[in-house]
Amino acid sequence: MNALHLVPAGVFLVLFVVMLIRAGWLKRQIQKRDGELADARKHAEDTQLQCEETASKLRTEGATLVAKQIAEVDREGERVRAHLESEVHRLRAELEPLRRFASLRSDESQARSLLEQATEEARALRAQSQLLLERAKTSSEEQRSEALAKARDARERAEATLAQATREAGRIVTEAHQRAESIAGDAYTALREKDHLEDAVKAIRNVIDGYGDRYIVPTRSVLDGLAADFGHTEAGQALRNAREHSKRMVENNAAATCDYAERERRTTAIRFVIDAFNGRVDAVLSREKTDNLGTLEQEIRDAFNLGNLNGAAFRNAQILPAYLDSRLNELRWAVSVRELRERDREEQRRLQEQIREEEKARRDYERAIKEAEKEERTLREALEIARQEVAGASTEARAKFEREIAMLNQRLAEAEAKGQRAKSMAEQTRAGNVYIISNVGSFGENVFKIGMTRRLNPIDRIWELSDASVPFDFDIHAMIKCDNAPTLERRLHEKFEDLRVNRVNPRKEFFNVPLERVRDLVKEEGLEAVFTMAAAAHEYRESLAIARMTPEERSKYHLEEPVGVAD
């Protein structure tokens, strides 16, 4: 009976143990799942954060890409517009001699209409691409990609329109010339030959006699049409676009023409004149860093005229004027890149020189302040000693000490004023001196340098200018102290801008101006200054006197010179 009661108890005990074991296992499984869930949650949060960072980065890159595409499309559209307008002007000039033939007016009108239509289409495409890019700024990534693709397509269509318009314009002009020859006969042919031969003779004369200074133009004038913030990076992109346009003209058979009927011979002749012309143009472009823009342009035009003259032997193989304009456009952008870089370098040199001058002025002020403080301490110590001695001195000695104390007080006041003046100059970052100096022996009469310095002793700056780079020392005509020296200097420079000696580099502050005009302008500014109207030029005038001496007098002069003592 007892055994029967023990069996269920044993079973229950076993079941209880099993339940405890299973409960422990389930607890561990739950803890494991909780850990996995926490890891999964952390991973999800990290992934979400990473996705947000990636999305932000993509949005930033997308905005940057859109901005670049907008700028590129703007530049490309502007180039297309400028080129088409240039084509219109060129064709008008080329068709001008045909106006006498009334039957050809329709051809001229057709060519003008075609180019104007192409210009309008290019402008419309540019506006369309701009609108698409503006929409792309606020659209999703998919819409932005689609808009950019459409913008690229619009730009390609604009290029295709330009290429087609160029070919059609060339065809119309060619047909117009052919019809003019058929109508006017030898008279028109002779007129064209006369113009071509005159250009060829001019080119040959330039090759033989050289270009000299006849074609020099102010190189910086190439920047006149550019925006103030237009940098060499943008100009470099425009240069790449110009080169790409010339390349496309060759690929689209829009660079040259020939009268050969056989396709192979025509292709060979066209390739020959293009290679000859491009060889000369590339040689000219390689000198854009050293030679003047006007001379280089004329050399390219001469290469065009001589190439077309020699191409007449190959059934009138000719470089087309549109291709000449494209290569000239390359030259202008290459010179623009050079000038913009040079402008940046000049600005950097100016800033570095200004920083050096400011640093020298700062050291001058610090040295003057320290010297004034040292002198004040010395004088105060001397005063203290004098006062102590006066207390125990006799009546006669006291009078002497009082005179000494008065003198020390005066010197102390002067030292304090000197230190205060140096501190004030250091705090006033625009206070300084505008100087007017000349060097008759180096630059001639009525040539003055108008500059500015913030040095505590402005004469130090004049001594620096009178170094070994000039044969004679500078003479000082005026030293104008003012609270805003840079503004006064700029005002004088602007007033005499047309009288600059060096009109290319504004950092060269020399002006060919009567000194009276400088003095009058300074008075108009309400400033007090003492002008020395005549230049001493001692060394220069003495050198002239020595040059007029006879050999005997010159020998005697040198014998009478004092002998310097070596250091």
Coordinates of C-alpha atoms in Angstrom, one line a residue:
M1 CA 0.0 0.0 0.0
N2 CA 2.8 2.3 0.9
A3 CA 4.6 1.4 -2.3
L4 CA 1.6 2.4 -4.3
H5 CA 1.5 5.8 -2.6
L6 CA 5.2 6.3 -3.3
V7 CA 4.9 5.8 -7.0
P8 CA 2.8 8.9 -7.7
A9 CA 5.0 10.9 -5.4
G10 CA 8.1 9.8 -7.4
V11 CA 6.4 10.6 -10.6
F12 CA 5.4 14.1 -9.4
L13 CA 8.9 14.7 -8.2
V14 CA 10.4 13.7 -11.6
L15 CA 7.8 15.9 -13.3
F16 CA 8.6 18.7 -11.0
V17 CA 12.4 18.4 -11.7
V18 CA 11.7 18.2 -15.4
M19 CA 9.5 21.3 -15.2
L20 CA 12.2 23.2 -13.3
I21 CA 14.8 22.2 -15.9
R22 CA 12.5 23.2 -18.7
A23 CA 11.6 26.5 -16.9
G24 CA 15.4 27.2 -16.6
W25 CA 15.9 26.4 -20.3
L26 CA 12.9 28.6 -21.3
K27 CA 14.3 31.4 -19.2
R28 CA 17.7 31.1 -20.9
Q29 CA 16.0 31.0 -24.3
I30 CA 13.9 34.1 -23.4
Q31 CA 17.1 35.9 -22.2
K32 CA 18.8 34.9 -25.4
R33 CA 15.9 36.1 -27.5
D34 CA 15.9 39.4 -25.5
G35 CA 19.6 39.8 -26.3
E36 CA 19.1 39.0 -29.9
L37 CA 16.1 41.4 -30.0
A38 CA 18.3 44.2 -28.4
D39 CA 21.1 43.5 -30.9
A40 CA 18.6 43.6 -33.7
R41 CA 17.1 46.8 -32.4
K42 CA 20.6 48.4 -32.1
H43 CA 21.5 47.1 -35.6
A44 CA 18.3 48.6 -36.9
E45 CA 19.0 51.9 -35.3
D46 CA 22.6 51.9 -36.6
T47 CA 21.3 51.0 -40.1
Q48 CA 18.7 53.7 -39.9
L49 CA 21.3 56.3 -38.8
Q50 CA 23.7 55.1 -41.6
C51 CA 20.8 55.3 -44.1
E52 CA 20.0 58.8 -43.0
E53 CA 23.7 59.9 -43.3
T54 CA 23.9 58.3 -46.7
A55 CA 20.6 60.0 -47.8
S56 CA 21.9 63.3 -46.5
K57 CA 25.2 62.8 -48.3
L58 CA 23.3 61.8 -51.5
R59 CA 21.1 64.9 -51.2
T60 CA 24.2 67.1 -50.8
E61 CA 26.0 65.4 -53.7
G62 CA 22.8 65.7 -55.8
A63 CA 22.5 69.4 -55.0
T64 CA 26.2 69.9 -55.9
L65 CA 25.7 68.0 -59.1
V66 CA 22.6 70.0 -60.0
A67 CA 24.5 73.2 -59.3
K68 CA 27.3 72.1 -61.6
Q69 CA 24.9 71.0 -64.3
I70 CA 23.1 74.4 -64.1
A71 CA 26.4 76.3 -64.4
E72 CA 27.6 74.0 -67.2
V73 CA 24.3 74.4 -69.1
D74 CA 24.4 78.2 -68.6
R75 CA 27.9 78.4 -69.9
E76 CA 27.1 76.1 -72.8
G77 CA 24.0 78.0 -73.7
E78 CA 25.8 81.3 -73.5
R79 CA 28.6 79.9 -75.8
V80 CA 26.0 78.7 -78.3
R81 CA 24.3 82.1 -78.3
A82 CA 27.5 84.0 -78.7
H83 CA 28.7 81.7 -81.5
L84 CA 25.4 81.9 -83.3
E85 CA 25.4 85.7 -83.0
S86 CA 29.0 85.7 -84.3
E87 CA 27.9 83.5 -87.3
V88 CA 25.1 86.0 -88.0
H89 CA 27.5 89.0 -88.1
R90 CA 30.0 87.1 -90.1
L91 CA 27.5 85.9 -92.7
R92 CA 26.1 89.4 -93.0
A93 CA 29.6 90.7 -93.6
E94 CA 30.4 88.0 -96.1
L95 CA 27.1 88.5 -98.0
E96 CA 27.6 92.3 -98.1
P97 CA 29.4 92.2 -101.5
L98 CA 26.5 90.2 -102.9
R99 CA 24.0 93.0 -102.3
R100 CA 24.6 94.4 -105.7
F101 CA 23.0 91.2 -107.2
A102 CA 19.3 91.7 -106.6
S103 CA 18.5 88.1 -107.3
L104 CA 20.6 87.0 -104.4
R105 CA 18.8 88.9 -101.7
S106 CA 16.6 85.9 -101.0
D107 CA 19.7 83.8 -100.3
E108 CA 21.0 86.3 -97.8
S109 CA 17.6 86.5 -96.2
Q110 CA 17.4 82.7 -96.1
A111 CA 20.8 82.4 -94.4
R112 CA 19.9 85.1 -91.9
S113 CA 16.6 83.6 -91.2
L114 CA 18.1 80.1 -90.7
L115 CA 20.7 81.4 -88.2
E116 CA 18.2 83.5 -86.3
Q117 CA 15.9 80.5 -86.1
A118 CA 18.7 78.3 -84.9
T119 CA 19.6 81.0 -82.3
E120 CA 16.0 81.1 -81.0
E121 CA 15.9 77.3 -80.9
A122 CA 19.1 77.2 -79.0
R123 CA 17.8 79.8 -76.5
A124 CA 14.6 77.9 -76.1
L125 CA 16.5 74.7 -75.5
R126 CA 18.7 76.5 -73.0
A127 CA 15.6 77.9 -71.2
Q128 CA 14.0 74.4 -71.2
S129 CA 17.1 72.9 -69.7
Q130 CA 17.3 75.6 -67.1
L131 CA 13.7 75.0 -66.1
L132 CA 14.3 71.3 -65.9
L133 CA 17.3 71.9 -63.6
E134 CA 15.3 74.2 -61.4
R135 CA 12.7 71.6 -61.0
A136 CA 15.3 69.0 -60.2
K137 CA 16.4 71.0 -57.1
T138 CA 13.1 70.2 -55.3
S139 CA 12.2 66.8 -56.8
S140 CA 13.1 63.3 -55.6
E141 CA 16.2 61.5 -56.6
E142 CA 14.4 59.7 -59.5
Q143 CA 12.9 62.9 -60.8
R144 CA 16.3 64.7 -60.4
S145 CA 18.0 62.0 -62.5
E146 CA 15.3 62.3 -65.1
A147 CA 15.6 66.0 -65.2
L148 CA 19.4 65.9 -65.5
A149 CA 19.0 63.4 -68.4
K150 CA 16.6 65.7 -70.1
A151 CA 18.9 68.7 -69.5
R152 CA 21.8 66.8 -71.1
D153 CA 19.5 65.8 -74.0
A154 CA 18.5 69.5 -74.4
R155 CA 22.2 70.5 -74.5
E156 CA 23.0 67.8 -77.1
R157 CA 20.0 69.0 -79.2
A158 CA 21.3 72.6 -78.9
E159 CA 24.7 71.4 -80.1
A160 CA 23.1 69.5 -83.0
T161 CA 21.0 72.5 -83.9
L162 CA 24.2 74.7 -83.9
A163 CA 26.1 72.2 -86.0
Q164 CA 23.2 71.9 -88.5
A165 CA 22.8 75.6 -88.7
T166 CA 26.5 76.0 -89.3
R167 CA 26.4 73.5 -92.1
E168 CA 23.3 75.0 -93.7
A169 CA 24.7 78.5 -93.5
G170 CA 27.8 77.3 -95.2
R171 CA 25.8 75.6 -97.9
I172 CA 23.7 78.7 -98.5
V173 CA 26.7 81.0 -98.7
T174 CA 28.4 78.5 -101.1
E175 CA 25.4 78.3 -103.3
A176 CA 25.0 82.1 -103.2
H177 CA 28.6 82.5 -104.4
Q178 CA 28.1 80.0 -107.2
R179 CA 24.9 81.8 -108.3
A180 CA 26.7 85.1 -108.2
E181 CA 29.5 83.7 -110.4
S182 CA 26.9 82.4 -112.8
I183 CA 25.2 85.8 -112.9
A184 CA 28.1 88.2 -112.8
G185 CA 30.6 86.0 -114.4
D186 CA 34.2 87.0 -114.4
A187 CA 33.5 90.3 -112.6
Y188 CA 32.4 88.7 -109.4
T189 CA 35.2 86.1 -109.6
A190 CA 37.7 88.8 -110.1
L191 CA 36.3 90.7 -107.1
R192 CA 36.6 87.6 -104.9
E193 CA 40.1 86.8 -106.1
K194 CA 41.1 90.4 -105.5
D195 CA 40.0 90.2 -101.8
H196 CA 41.6 86.8 -101.3
L197 CA 44.9 87.9 -102.9
E198 CA 45.0 91.1 -100.9
D199 CA 44.6 89.0 -97.7
A200 CA 47.3 86.6 -98.9
V201 CA 49.7 89.4 -99.8
K202 CA 49.2 90.9 -96.4
A203 CA 49.9 87.5 -94.8
I204 CA 53.0 87.0 -96.9
R205 CA 54.3 90.4 -96.0
N206 CA 53.8 89.7 -92.3
V207 CA 55.7 86.4 -92.6
I208 CA 58.6 88.1 -94.4
D209 CA 58.8 91.4 -92.5
G210 CA 57.6 90.2 -89.1
Y211 CA 54.6 91.4 -87.1
G212 CA 56.4 94.0 -85.0
D213 CA 54.1 96.1 -82.9
R214 CA 51.4 96.7 -85.5
Y215 CA 48.9 94.2 -84.1
I216 CA 49.5 94.6 -80.4
V217 CA 46.3 95.1 -78.3
P218 CA 46.0 95.5 -74.5
T219 CA 45.9 91.9 -73.4
R220 CA 43.8 92.6 -70.3
S221 CA 41.0 93.9 -72.6
V222 CA 40.1 90.3 -73.3
L223 CA 38.7 90.3 -69.7
D224 CA 36.4 93.3 -70.2
G225 CA 33.4 91.3 -71.2
L226 CA 33.7 88.8 -68.3
A227 CA 31.9 89.1 -65.0
A228 CA 33.9 90.5 -62.0
D229 CA 33.8 87.2 -60.2
F230 CA 34.7 85.2 -63.3
G231 CA 37.7 83.1 -62.3
H232 CA 40.3 81.1 -64.2
T233 CA 38.4 77.9 -63.3
E234 CA 35.3 79.0 -65.3
A235 CA 37.6 80.3 -68.1
G236 CA 39.3 76.9 -68.2
Q237 CA 35.9 75.2 -68.6
A238 CA 35.1 77.7 -71.4
L239 CA 38.4 76.9 -73.1
R240 CA 37.7 73.1 -72.9
N241 CA 34.2 73.8 -74.4
A242 CA 35.8 75.9 -77.3
R243 CA 38.3 73.1 -78.0
E244 CA 35.5 70.5 -78.0
H245 CA 33.5 72.7 -80.4
S246 CA 36.4 72.9 -82.9
K247 CA 36.8 69.1 -82.6
R248 CA 33.1 68.6 -83.3
M249 CA 33.3 70.9 -86.4
V250 CA 36.0 68.7 -87.9
E251 CA 34.0 65.5 -87.1
N252 CA 30.9 67.0 -88.6
N253 CA 32.7 68.0 -91.8
A254 CA 32.0 71.7 -91.0
A255 CA 35.6 72.9 -90.9
A256 CA 36.6 72.9 -94.6
T257 CA 35.3 72.4 -98.1
C258 CA 36.6 71.3 -101.5
D259 CA 35.3 71.1 -105.1
Y260 CA 36.5 67.6 -105.9
A261 CA 33.7 65.4 -107.1
E262 CA 35.3 62.1 -106.0
R263 CA 34.6 61.5 -102.3
E264 CA 38.0 60.0 -101.5
R265 CA 40.0 62.8 -103.2
R266 CA 37.7 65.5 -101.6
T267 CA 38.2 63.9 -98.1
T268 CA 42.0 63.7 -98.6
A269 CA 42.2 67.4 -99.8
I270 CA 40.0 68.6 -96.9
R271 CA 42.1 66.6 -94.4
F272 CA 45.3 68.1 -95.9
V273 CA 44.2 71.7 -95.5
I274 CA 42.8 71.1 -92.0
D275 CA 46.0 69.5 -90.8
A276 CA 48.1 72.2 -92.3
F277 CA 46.0 75.0 -90.8
N278 CA 45.7 73.3 -87.4
G279 CA 49.5 72.7 -87.3
R280 CA 50.1 76.4 -87.6
V281 CA 47.3 77.3 -85.2
D282 CA 48.6 74.9 -82.6
A283 CA 52.1 76.4 -82.9
V284 CA 50.5 79.9 -82.4
L285 CA 48.5 78.7 -79.4
S286 CA 51.7 77.3 -77.8
R287 CA 52.9 80.9 -77.5
E288 CA 49.9 82.4 -75.8
K289 CA 51.8 82.7 -72.6
T290 CA 54.5 85.0 -74.0
D291 CA 53.1 86.9 -77.1
N292 CA 50.4 89.5 -77.5
L293 CA 46.9 88.5 -78.2
G294 CA 46.5 90.8 -81.2
T295 CA 49.7 89.5 -82.9
L296 CA 48.7 85.9 -82.3
E297 CA 45.2 86.5 -83.8
Q298 CA 46.7 88.0 -86.9
E299 CA 49.1 85.0 -87.2
I300 CA 46.1 82.7 -87.2
R301 CA 44.3 84.8 -89.8
D302 CA 47.4 84.8 -91.9
A303 CA 47.6 81.0 -91.6
F304 CA 44.0 80.9 -92.7
N305 CA 44.6 83.1 -95.8
L306 CA 47.8 81.3 -96.8
G307 CA 46.3 77.9 -96.3
N308 CA 43.3 78.8 -98.5
L309 CA 45.7 80.3 -101.1
N310 CA 47.7 77.0 -101.2
G311 CA 44.5 75.0 -101.1
A312 CA 43.4 76.4 -104.5
A313 CA 45.7 73.9 -106.1
F314 CA 43.5 71.1 -104.8
R315 CA 40.3 72.1 -106.5
N316 CA 39.8 75.1 -104.2
A317 CA 40.2 73.2 -100.9
Q318 CA 39.3 75.9 -98.3
I319 CA 39.1 76.3 -94.5
L320 CA 35.7 77.7 -93.7
P321 CA 35.4 81.0 -91.9
A322 CA 33.3 79.4 -89.1
Y323 CA 36.2 77.1 -88.3
L324 CA 38.6 80.1 -88.2
D325 CA 36.3 81.8 -85.7
S326 CA 36.2 78.7 -83.6
R327 CA 40.0 78.5 -83.4
L328 CA 40.2 82.2 -82.7
N329 CA 37.8 81.6 -79.8
E330 CA 40.2 79.0 -78.4
L331 CA 43.0 81.6 -78.5
R332 CA 40.9 84.2 -76.7
W333 CA 39.9 81.8 -73.9
A334 CA 43.4 80.6 -73.5
V335 CA 44.6 84.2 -73.1
S336 CA 41.7 84.8 -70.7
V337 CA 42.8 81.8 -68.5
R338 CA 46.4 83.2 -68.5
E339 CA 45.3 86.7 -67.6
L340 CA 42.9 85.6 -64.9
R341 CA 45.7 83.5 -63.3
E342 CA 48.1 86.4 -63.6
R343 CA 45.5 88.7 -62.0
D344 CA 45.1 86.3 -59.1
R345 CA 48.9 86.1 -58.7
E346 CA 49.2 89.9 -58.7
E347 CA 46.5 90.1 -56.1
Q348 CA 48.4 87.5 -53.9
R349 CA 51.6 89.5 -54.4
R350 CA 49.8 92.7 -53.4
L351 CA 48.4 91.1 -50.3
Q352 CA 51.7 89.6 -49.3
E353 CA 53.4 92.9 -49.7
Q354 CA 50.7 94.6 -47.6
I355 CA 51.1 91.9 -44.9
R356 CA 54.9 92.4 -44.9
E357 CA 54.4 96.2 -44.6
E358 CA 51.9 95.8 -41.8
E359 CA 54.3 93.4 -40.0
K360 CA 57.2 95.9 -40.2
A361 CA 54.9 98.7 -39.0
R362 CA 53.8 96.5 -36.1
R363 CA 57.4 95.8 -35.1
D364 CA 58.2 99.6 -35.3
Y365 CA 55.3 100.4 -33.0
E366 CA 56.2 97.7 -30.5
R367 CA 59.8 98.8 -30.5
A368 CA 58.8 102.4 -30.0
I369 CA 56.5 101.5 -27.2
K370 CA 59.1 99.5 -25.4
E371 CA 61.7 102.2 -25.8
A372 CA 59.3 104.8 -24.5
E373 CA 58.4 102.6 -21.5
K374 CA 62.1 102.0 -20.8
E375 CA 62.9 105.8 -21.0
E376 CA 59.9 106.5 -18.7
R377 CA 61.2 104.0 -16.1
T378 CA 64.7 105.5 -16.2
L379 CA 63.4 109.1 -15.9
R380 CA 61.1 108.2 -13.0
E381 CA 64.0 106.6 -11.2
A382 CA 66.1 109.7 -11.8
L383 CA 63.2 111.9 -10.5
E384 CA 62.9 109.8 -7.4
I385 CA 66.6 110.1 -6.7
A386 CA 66.5 113.8 -7.3
R387 CA 63.6 114.3 -5.0
Q388 CA 65.3 112.4 -2.2
E389 CA 68.5 114.5 -2.6
V390 CA 66.5 117.7 -2.7
A391 CA 65.0 117.0 0.8
G392 CA 68.4 117.0 2.5
A393 CA 70.2 119.5 0.3
S394 CA 71.2 123.1 1.3
T395 CA 69.5 126.1 -0.1
E396 CA 72.0 126.6 -3.0
A397 CA 72.0 122.9 -3.9
R398 CA 68.2 122.7 -3.7
A399 CA 67.9 125.3 -6.5
K400 CA 70.1 123.1 -8.7
F401 CA 68.2 120.0 -7.9
E402 CA 64.8 121.7 -8.6
R403 CA 66.1 122.8 -12.1
E404 CA 67.2 119.2 -12.7
I405 CA 63.7 117.9 -11.5
A406 CA 62.0 120.3 -13.9
M407 CA 64.1 119.1 -16.8
L408 CA 63.4 115.5 -15.9
N409 CA 59.7 116.2 -15.7
Q410 CA 59.7 117.7 -19.2
R411 CA 61.6 114.7 -20.6
L412 CA 59.2 112.4 -18.9
A413 CA 56.2 114.2 -20.4
E414 CA 57.9 113.9 -23.9
A415 CA 58.5 110.2 -23.4
E416 CA 55.0 109.6 -22.3
A417 CA 53.7 111.5 -25.3
K418 CA 55.9 109.4 -27.6
G419 CA 54.7 106.2 -26.1
Q420 CA 51.1 107.3 -26.3
R421 CA 51.5 108.3 -30.0
A422 CA 53.0 104.9 -30.8
K423 CA 50.1 103.1 -29.1
S424 CA 47.6 105.3 -30.9
M425 CA 49.2 104.6 -34.2
A426 CA 49.3 100.8 -33.5
E427 CA 45.5 100.9 -32.7
Q428 CA 44.6 103.0 -35.7
T429 CA 45.0 100.4 -38.5
R430 CA 44.4 102.9 -41.3
A431 CA 46.5 105.8 -40.0
G432 CA 49.8 106.3 -41.9
N433 CA 51.7 108.5 -44.4
V434 CA 51.1 109.0 -48.1
Y435 CA 54.4 109.8 -49.8
I436 CA 55.1 111.5 -53.2
I437 CA 58.7 110.8 -54.4
S438 CA 60.6 111.0 -57.6
N439 CA 63.8 109.7 -59.2
V440 CA 64.8 112.0 -62.0
G441 CA 67.9 110.0 -62.9
S442 CA 66.0 106.7 -63.2
F443 CA 62.6 107.8 -64.6
G444 CA 62.9 111.4 -65.9
E445 CA 61.2 114.6 -65.0
N446 CA 57.5 114.7 -63.8
V447 CA 57.4 111.0 -63.0
F448 CA 56.3 110.5 -59.4
K449 CA 55.6 107.5 -57.2
I450 CA 52.5 107.9 -55.0
G451 CA 52.5 105.3 -52.3
M452 CA 51.5 104.7 -48.7
T453 CA 53.2 103.4 -45.5
R454 CA 52.1 102.8 -41.9
R455 CA 55.7 102.8 -40.6
L456 CA 56.3 104.9 -37.5
N457 CA 59.3 106.3 -39.4
P458 CA 58.1 106.6 -43.0
I459 CA 61.6 107.5 -44.2
D460 CA 62.6 103.8 -43.7
R461 CA 60.2 102.9 -46.5
I462 CA 61.8 105.4 -48.9
W463 CA 65.3 104.0 -48.0
E464 CA 64.0 100.5 -48.9
L465 CA 62.8 101.8 -52.3
S466 CA 66.2 103.4 -52.9
D467 CA 68.0 100.1 -53.0
A468 CA 70.3 98.6 -55.6
S469 CA 67.4 98.1 -58.1
V470 CA 67.6 101.9 -59.0
P471 CA 70.8 103.8 -59.9
F472 CA 69.9 106.8 -57.8
D473 CA 68.1 107.6 -54.5
F474 CA 64.5 108.8 -54.4
D475 CA 63.8 112.5 -53.6
I476 CA 60.9 113.2 -51.2
H477 CA 58.5 115.9 -52.4
A478 CA 55.8 115.4 -49.8
M479 CA 55.0 113.2 -46.8
I480 CA 51.3 113.5 -46.0
K481 CA 50.2 112.2 -42.6
C482 CA 46.5 111.3 -42.3
D483 CA 44.1 109.1 -40.4
N484 CA 43.0 107.1 -43.5
A485 CA 46.1 106.7 -45.6
P486 CA 44.8 103.9 -47.9
T487 CA 41.7 106.0 -48.9
L488 CA 43.9 109.0 -49.8
E489 CA 46.3 106.8 -51.7
R490 CA 43.4 105.2 -53.7
R491 CA 41.9 108.7 -54.3
L492 CA 45.1 110.0 -55.8
H493 CA 45.6 106.8 -57.9
E494 CA 42.0 107.1 -59.3
K495 CA 42.4 110.8 -60.1
F496 CA 45.6 110.2 -62.1
E497 CA 44.6 106.8 -63.6
D498 CA 45.0 108.0 -67.2
L499 CA 48.5 109.2 -66.3
R500 CA 50.0 105.9 -65.2
V501 CA 53.4 105.0 -66.6
N502 CA 52.6 101.3 -66.5
R503 CA 48.9 100.9 -67.5
V504 CA 49.0 97.1 -67.4
N505 CA 50.1 96.5 -63.8
P506 CA 48.3 98.7 -61.3
R507 CA 50.8 97.7 -58.5
K508 CA 53.4 99.9 -60.2
E509 CA 52.5 103.3 -58.6
F510 CA 54.3 105.7 -61.0
F511 CA 52.5 108.6 -62.6
N512 CA 53.6 111.1 -65.3
V513 CA 51.8 114.1 -63.8
P514 CA 52.8 117.6 -62.9
L515 CA 53.5 117.9 -59.2
E516 CA 51.3 121.0 -59.0
R517 CA 48.2 118.8 -59.8
V518 CA 49.1 116.5 -57.0
R519 CA 49.5 119.4 -54.6
D520 CA 46.2 120.9 -55.6
L521 CA 44.3 117.6 -55.2
V522 CA 45.8 117.2 -51.7
K523 CA 44.6 120.7 -50.8
E524 CA 41.1 119.8 -52.1
E525 CA 41.1 116.9 -49.7
G526 CA 41.5 119.4 -46.8
L527 CA 45.0 118.0 -45.8
E528 CA 48.0 120.1 -44.8
A529 CA 51.2 119.1 -46.4
V530 CA 54.5 120.8 -47.3
F531 CA 55.6 120.2 -50.9
T532 CA 59.1 120.4 -52.2
M533 CA 58.5 121.3 -55.8
A534 CA 62.1 120.8 -57.2
A535 CA 63.9 117.5 -57.0
A536 CA 67.4 117.7 -55.6
A537 CA 68.7 114.6 -57.5
H538 CA 72.2 115.3 -56.1
E539 CA 73.8 112.1 -57.3
Y540 CA 72.2 112.3 -60.7
R541 CA 73.2 115.9 -61.4
E542 CA 76.7 115.3 -60.0
S543 CA 77.0 112.2 -62.3
L544 CA 76.1 114.5 -65.3
A545 CA 78.7 117.0 -64.2
I546 CA 81.4 114.3 -64.0
A547 CA 80.4 113.0 -67.4
R548 CA 81.0 116.5 -68.9
M549 CA 84.5 116.7 -67.4
T550 CA 87.7 116.2 -69.4
P551 CA 89.7 113.1 -68.5
E552 CA 92.2 115.2 -66.6
E553 CA 89.4 116.9 -64.5
R554 CA 87.8 113.5 -63.9
S555 CA 91.1 112.1 -62.7
K556 CA 91.6 115.0 -60.4
Y557 CA 88.0 114.7 -59.1
H558 CA 88.5 111.0 -58.2
L559 CA 91.8 111.8 -56.4
E560 CA 90.1 114.4 -54.3
E561 CA 87.3 112.0 -53.3
P562 CA 87.5 110.9 -49.6
V563 CA 88.7 107.4 -49.2
G564 CA 86.2 105.2 -47.3
V565 CA 87.3 103.1 -44.3
A566 CA 86.6 99.4 -44.7
D567 CA 84.4 97.8 -42.1

